[in-house]
């Protein structure tokens, strides 16, 4: 017997919000597709569409370069919030 | 007439400078863009904020964004000046090319202009 689906249907949050361009300065949008440690979440977990995944990927990499978003969050040294403004 | 392309540049100024010095730095960059045939459309002052990680032992930085139209060849000269300038610790150039990106660019620059007024 086929495995039963445990989760609801995945949907792309960006398509739902009708975002047609993801800006690297808008960190709130980027955080949806990032793990707690600052990694880019795969499409199979977030359900992003191919188009938006490519856009966030680029935006996150740009934001990392400009120190808006961390490359990695060190859990051994959590003196202040990782995504503080 | 040469075609002007849509660009955006963001840079981080050292946090150790005084207010007047940062303002002077920003003016210098703006002057550099206009001098190289660029046309500044809007500026966004993001202010001083915490960096996500340390850059050159600095934990904070002053962010500034300039939306401009310019010639592709002028970017090299601007970049060279960024690299010489010790007070700028990071910078980025972003080119907006296709229709969708240019639409996003006009929207963002409009918002920045509205915020400045």
mmCIF file of C-alpha atoms in Angstrom:
data_model
loop_
_atom_site.group_PDB
_atom_site.id
_atom_site.type_symbol
_atom_site.label_atom_id
_atom_site.label_comp_id
_atom_site.label_asym_id
_atom_site.label_seq_id
_atom_site.Cartn_x
_atom_site.Cartn_y
_atom_site.Cartn_z
ATOM 1 C CA UNK A 1 0.000 0.000 0.000
ATOM 2 C CA UNK A 2 1.202 3.436 -0.828
ATOM 3 C CA UNK A 3 2.422 5.584 2.040
ATOM 4 C CA UNK A 4 -0.183 7.933 3.325
ATOM 5 C CA UNK A 5 0.494 11.625 3.100
ATOM 6 C CA UNK A 6 1.065 13.024 6.589
ATOM 7 C CA UNK A 7 1.279 16.682 5.713
ATOM 8 C CA UNK A 8 -0.974 19.121 3.939
ATOM 9 C CA UNK A 9 -0.299 20.165 0.395
ATOM 10 C CA UNK A 10 2.757 22.375 0.070
ATOM 11 C CA UNK A 11 2.408 25.701 -1.645
ATOM 12 C CA UNK A 12 4.749 28.454 -2.620
ATOM 13 C CA UNK A 13 4.474 31.284 -0.113
ATOM 14 C CA UNK A 14 5.870 33.823 -2.538
ATOM 15 C CA UNK A 15 3.341 32.989 -5.215
ATOM 16 C CA UNK A 16 0.638 33.169 -2.565
ATOM 17 C CA UNK A 17 1.828 36.644 -1.535
ATOM 18 C CA UNK A 18 2.088 37.695 -5.194
ATOM 19 C CA UNK A 19 5.714 38.746 -4.922
ATOM 20 C CA UNK A 20 7.147 39.029 -8.404
ATOM 21 C CA UNK A 21 10.621 40.213 -7.438
ATOM 22 C CA UNK A 22 12.516 39.352 -4.264
ATOM 23 C CA UNK A 23 14.767 42.147 -3.077
ATOM 24 C CA UNK A 24 17.863 41.258 -1.079
ATOM 25 C CA UNK A 25 17.262 44.197 1.301
ATOM 26 C CA UNK A 26 13.909 42.818 2.397
ATOM 27 C CA UNK A 27 15.172 40.352 5.001
ATOM 28 C CA UNK A 28 11.681 39.423 6.208
ATOM 29 C CA UNK A 29 10.963 37.820 2.840
ATOM 30 C CA UNK A 30 14.276 35.974 2.847
ATOM 31 C CA UNK A 31 13.822 34.519 6.329
ATOM 32 C CA UNK A 32 10.913 32.368 5.135
ATOM 33 C CA UNK A 33 13.353 30.268 3.124
ATOM 34 C CA UNK A 34 16.142 30.114 5.699
ATOM 35 C CA UNK A 35 16.741 27.645 8.502
ATOM 36 C CA UNK A 36 17.514 28.730 12.053
ATOM 37 C CA UNK A 37 21.191 28.252 11.369
ATOM 38 C CA UNK A 38 21.056 30.519 8.356
ATOM 39 C CA UNK A 39 21.022 27.878 5.639
ATOM 40 C CA UNK A 40 18.947 28.137 2.487
ATOM 41 C CA UNK A 41 16.075 25.673 2.821
ATOM 42 C CA UNK A 42 15.592 23.231 -0.061
ATOM 43 C CA UNK A 43 12.554 23.394 -2.263
ATOM 44 C CA UNK A 44 11.408 19.965 -1.171
ATOM 45 C CA UNK A 45 10.914 21.274 2.380
ATOM 46 C CA UNK A 46 9.518 24.740 1.749
ATOM 47 C CA UNK A 47 7.438 24.011 -1.335
ATOM 48 C CA UNK A 48 8.689 27.118 -3.127
ATOM 49 C CA UNK A 49 8.144 27.284 -6.847
ATOM 50 C CA UNK A 50 11.201 26.898 -9.060
ATOM 51 C CA UNK A 51 11.021 30.513 -10.116
ATOM 52 C CA UNK A 52 10.862 31.938 -6.587
ATOM 53 C CA UNK A 53 13.462 29.517 -5.262
ATOM 54 C CA UNK A 54 15.927 30.824 -7.832
ATOM 55 C CA UNK A 55 15.100 34.385 -6.838
ATOM 56 C CA UNK A 56 15.483 33.857 -3.071
ATOM 57 C CA UNK A 57 18.661 31.937 -3.591
ATOM 58 C CA UNK A 58 20.210 34.878 -5.395
ATOM 59 C CA UNK A 59 18.792 37.405 -2.924
ATOM 60 C CA UNK A 60 20.055 35.497 0.120
ATOM 61 C CA UNK A 61 23.538 35.270 -1.346
ATOM 62 C CA UNK A 62 23.559 39.000 -1.990
ATOM 63 C CA UNK A 63 22.257 39.752 1.502
ATOM 64 C CA UNK A 64 24.950 37.527 3.002
ATOM 65 C CA UNK A 65 27.636 39.442 1.181
ATOM 66 C CA UNK A 66 26.302 42.739 2.529
ATOM 67 C CA UNK A 67 26.076 41.344 6.098
ATOM 68 C CA UNK A 68 22.316 41.753 6.253
ATOM 69 C CA UNK A 69 21.906 38.056 6.906
ATOM 70 C CA UNK A 70 24.549 35.752 8.456
ATOM 71 C CA UNK A 71 26.430 33.074 6.552
ATOM 72 C CA UNK A 72 26.083 30.812 9.565
ATOM 73 C CA UNK A 73 24.693 31.150 13.070
ATOM 74 C CA UNK A 74 27.051 29.885 15.737
ATOM 75 C CA UNK A 75 24.906 28.213 18.386
ATOM 76 C CA UNK A 76 27.805 28.034 20.845
ATOM 77 C CA UNK A 77 28.072 31.784 21.008
ATOM 78 C CA UNK A 78 24.581 33.192 21.239
ATOM 79 C CA UNK A 79 25.149 36.458 23.038
ATOM 80 C CA UNK A 80 22.625 38.386 20.946
ATOM 81 C CA UNK A 81 19.876 37.654 18.440
ATOM 82 C CA UNK A 82 21.212 36.421 15.107
ATOM 83 C CA UNK A 83 18.912 38.494 12.935
ATOM 84 C CA UNK A 84 19.008 41.713 15.017
ATOM 85 C CA UNK A 85 18.612 44.927 13.101
ATOM 86 C CA UNK B 1 23.226 58.222 -27.510
ATOM 87 C CA UNK B 2 24.565 55.495 -25.449
ATOM 88 C CA UNK B 3 22.095 53.422 -23.541
ATOM 89 C CA UNK B 4 21.919 53.988 -19.806
ATOM 90 C CA UNK B 5 21.278 50.897 -17.728
ATOM 91 C CA UNK B 6 19.512 50.560 -14.422
ATOM 92 C CA UNK B 7 21.777 49.956 -11.468
ATOM 93 C CA UNK B 8 21.706 49.943 -7.743
ATOM 94 C CA UNK B 9 24.681 50.230 -5.450
ATOM 95 C CA UNK B 10 24.826 49.674 -1.731
ATOM 96 C CA UNK B 11 27.809 50.376 0.471
ATOM 97 C CA UNK B 12 28.707 50.205 4.157
ATOM 98 C CA UNK B 13 30.614 53.090 5.722
ATOM 99 C CA UNK B 14 32.805 52.535 8.784
ATOM 100 C CA UNK B 15 30.945 53.078 12.062
ATOM 101 C CA UNK B 16 33.862 54.895 13.674
ATOM 102 C CA UNK B 17 33.387 58.081 11.629
ATOM 103 C CA UNK B 18 31.488 61.100 12.911
ATOM 104 C CA UNK B 19 28.158 62.128 11.384
ATOM 105 C CA UNK B 20 29.705 64.843 9.237
ATOM 106 C CA UNK B 21 32.386 62.515 7.958
ATOM 107 C CA UNK B 22 29.833 59.865 6.909
ATOM 108 C CA UNK B 23 27.770 62.551 5.181
ATOM 109 C CA UNK B 24 30.906 63.693 3.362
ATOM 110 C CA UNK B 25 31.660 60.079 2.347
ATOM 111 C CA UNK B 26 28.146 59.658 0.924
ATOM 112 C CA UNK B 27 28.397 62.940 -0.971
ATOM 113 C CA UNK B 28 31.731 61.822 -2.402
ATOM 114 C CA UNK B 29 30.182 58.622 -3.771
ATOM 115 C CA UNK B 30 27.234 60.516 -5.261
ATOM 116 C CA UNK B 31 29.599 62.994 -6.910
ATOM 117 C CA UNK B 32 31.625 60.094 -8.287
ATOM 118 C CA UNK B 33 28.550 58.535 -9.907
ATOM 119 C CA UNK B 34 27.402 61.777 -11.527
ATOM 120 C CA UNK B 35 30.937 62.530 -12.660
ATOM 121 C CA UNK B 36 31.083 59.199 -14.497
ATOM 122 C CA UNK B 37 27.976 59.912 -16.521
ATOM 123 C CA UNK B 38 25.506 58.434 -14.056
ATOM 124 C CA UNK B 39 22.119 59.822 -13.248
ATOM 125 C CA UNK B 40 21.024 59.437 -9.609
ATOM 126 C CA UNK B 41 17.336 58.651 -9.370
ATOM 127 C CA UNK B 42 16.835 57.991 -5.670
ATOM 128 C CA UNK B 43 18.784 57.357 -2.474
ATOM 129 C CA UNK B 44 17.885 55.258 0.495
ATOM 130 C CA UNK B 45 19.518 55.992 3.843
ATOM 131 C CA UNK B 46 19.262 52.798 5.869
ATOM 132 C CA UNK B 47 21.225 54.266 8.749
ATOM 133 C CA UNK B 48 23.559 52.608 11.194
ATOM 134 C CA UNK B 49 22.745 49.000 11.986
ATOM 135 C CA UNK B 50 24.309 45.818 13.313
ATOM 136 C CA UNK B 51 26.205 43.632 10.872
ATOM 137 C CA UNK B 52 25.272 39.973 10.716
ATOM 138 C CA UNK B 53 28.958 39.135 11.160
ATOM 139 C CA UNK B 54 32.104 41.108 11.865
ATOM 140 C CA UNK B 55 33.807 42.866 8.960
ATOM 141 C CA UNK B 56 37.315 44.161 9.647
ATOM 142 C CA UNK B 57 36.549 43.947 13.400
ATOM 143 C CA UNK B 58 33.520 46.227 13.034
ATOM 144 C CA UNK B 59 30.204 45.116 14.481
ATOM 145 C CA UNK B 60 28.101 47.952 13.141
ATOM 146 C CA UNK B 61 27.988 49.815 9.868
ATOM 147 C CA UNK B 62 26.278 52.700 8.129
ATOM 148 C CA UNK B 63 24.267 51.442 5.144
ATOM 149 C CA UNK B 64 23.469 53.587 2.131
ATOM 150 C CA UNK B 65 21.753 52.681 -1.149
ATOM 151 C CA UNK B 66 21.858 54.657 -4.401
ATOM 152 C CA UNK B 67 19.569 53.890 -7.341
ATOM 153 C CA UNK B 68 21.061 55.257 -10.536
ATOM 154 C CA UNK B 69 21.167 54.977 -14.297
ATOM 155 C CA UNK B 70 24.587 54.791 -15.805
ATOM 156 C CA UNK B 71 26.901 53.467 -18.424
ATOM 157 C CA UNK B 72 28.331 49.991 -17.953
ATOM 158 C CA UNK B 73 31.895 51.225 -18.428
ATOM 159 C CA UNK B 74 31.605 53.700 -15.549
ATOM 160 C CA UNK B 75 31.158 50.939 -12.973
ATOM 161 C CA UNK B 76 34.809 49.962 -13.179
ATOM 162 C CA UNK B 77 35.910 53.445 -12.222
ATOM 163 C CA UNK B 78 33.437 53.612 -9.319
ATOM 164 C CA UNK B 79 34.547 50.202 -8.108
ATOM 165 C CA UNK B 80 38.202 51.253 -8.241
ATOM 166 C CA UNK B 81 37.404 54.244 -6.049
ATOM 167 C CA UNK B 82 35.449 52.093 -3.607
ATOM 168 C CA UNK B 83 38.455 49.845 -3.203
ATOM 169 C CA UNK B 84 40.827 52.735 -2.586
ATOM 170 C CA UNK B 85 38.527 54.312 -0.010
ATOM 171 C CA UNK B 86 39.355 52.949 3.438
ATOM 172 C CA UNK B 87 36.124 54.206 4.956
ATOM 173 C CA UNK B 88 33.968 51.902 2.840
ATOM 174 C CA UNK B 89 34.088 48.356 4.182
ATOM 175 C CA UNK B 90 31.678 46.632 1.756
ATOM 176 C CA UNK B 91 29.881 47.440 -1.459
ATOM 177 C CA UNK B 92 27.738 45.792 -4.093
ATOM 178 C CA UNK B 93 26.472 46.654 -7.569
ATOM 179 C CA UNK B 94 23.252 45.199 -8.894
ATOM 180 C CA UNK B 95 22.132 45.427 -12.498
ATOM 181 C CA UNK B 96 18.428 45.357 -13.308
ATOM 182 C CA UNK B 97 18.015 44.098 -16.838
ATOM 183 C CA UNK B 98 14.777 42.502 -17.941
ATOM 184 C CA UNK B 99 11.297 44.022 -17.837
ATOM 185 C CA UNK B 100 10.313 42.504 -14.504
ATOM 186 C CA UNK B 101 13.505 43.595 -12.784
ATOM 187 C CA UNK B 102 13.234 47.128 -14.127
ATOM 188 C CA UNK B 103 9.664 47.306 -12.857
ATOM 189 C CA UNK B 104 10.927 46.265 -9.415
ATOM 190 C CA UNK B 105 13.707 48.850 -9.688
ATOM 191 C CA UNK B 106 11.297 51.711 -10.465
ATOM 192 C CA UNK B 107 9.036 50.617 -7.612
ATOM 193 C CA UNK B 108 11.908 50.502 -5.126
ATOM 194 C CA UNK B 109 13.364 53.831 -6.226
ATOM 195 C CA UNK B 110 9.942 55.468 -6.014
ATOM 196 C CA UNK B 111 9.545 54.199 -2.484
ATOM 197 C CA UNK B 112 13.012 55.422 -1.556
ATOM 198 C CA UNK B 113 12.269 58.850 -3.014
ATOM 199 C CA UNK B 114 8.996 59.010 -1.121
ATOM 200 C CA UNK B 115 10.743 58.047 2.108
ATOM 201 C CA UNK B 116 13.380 60.724 1.652
ATOM 202 C CA UNK B 117 10.802 63.492 1.281
#
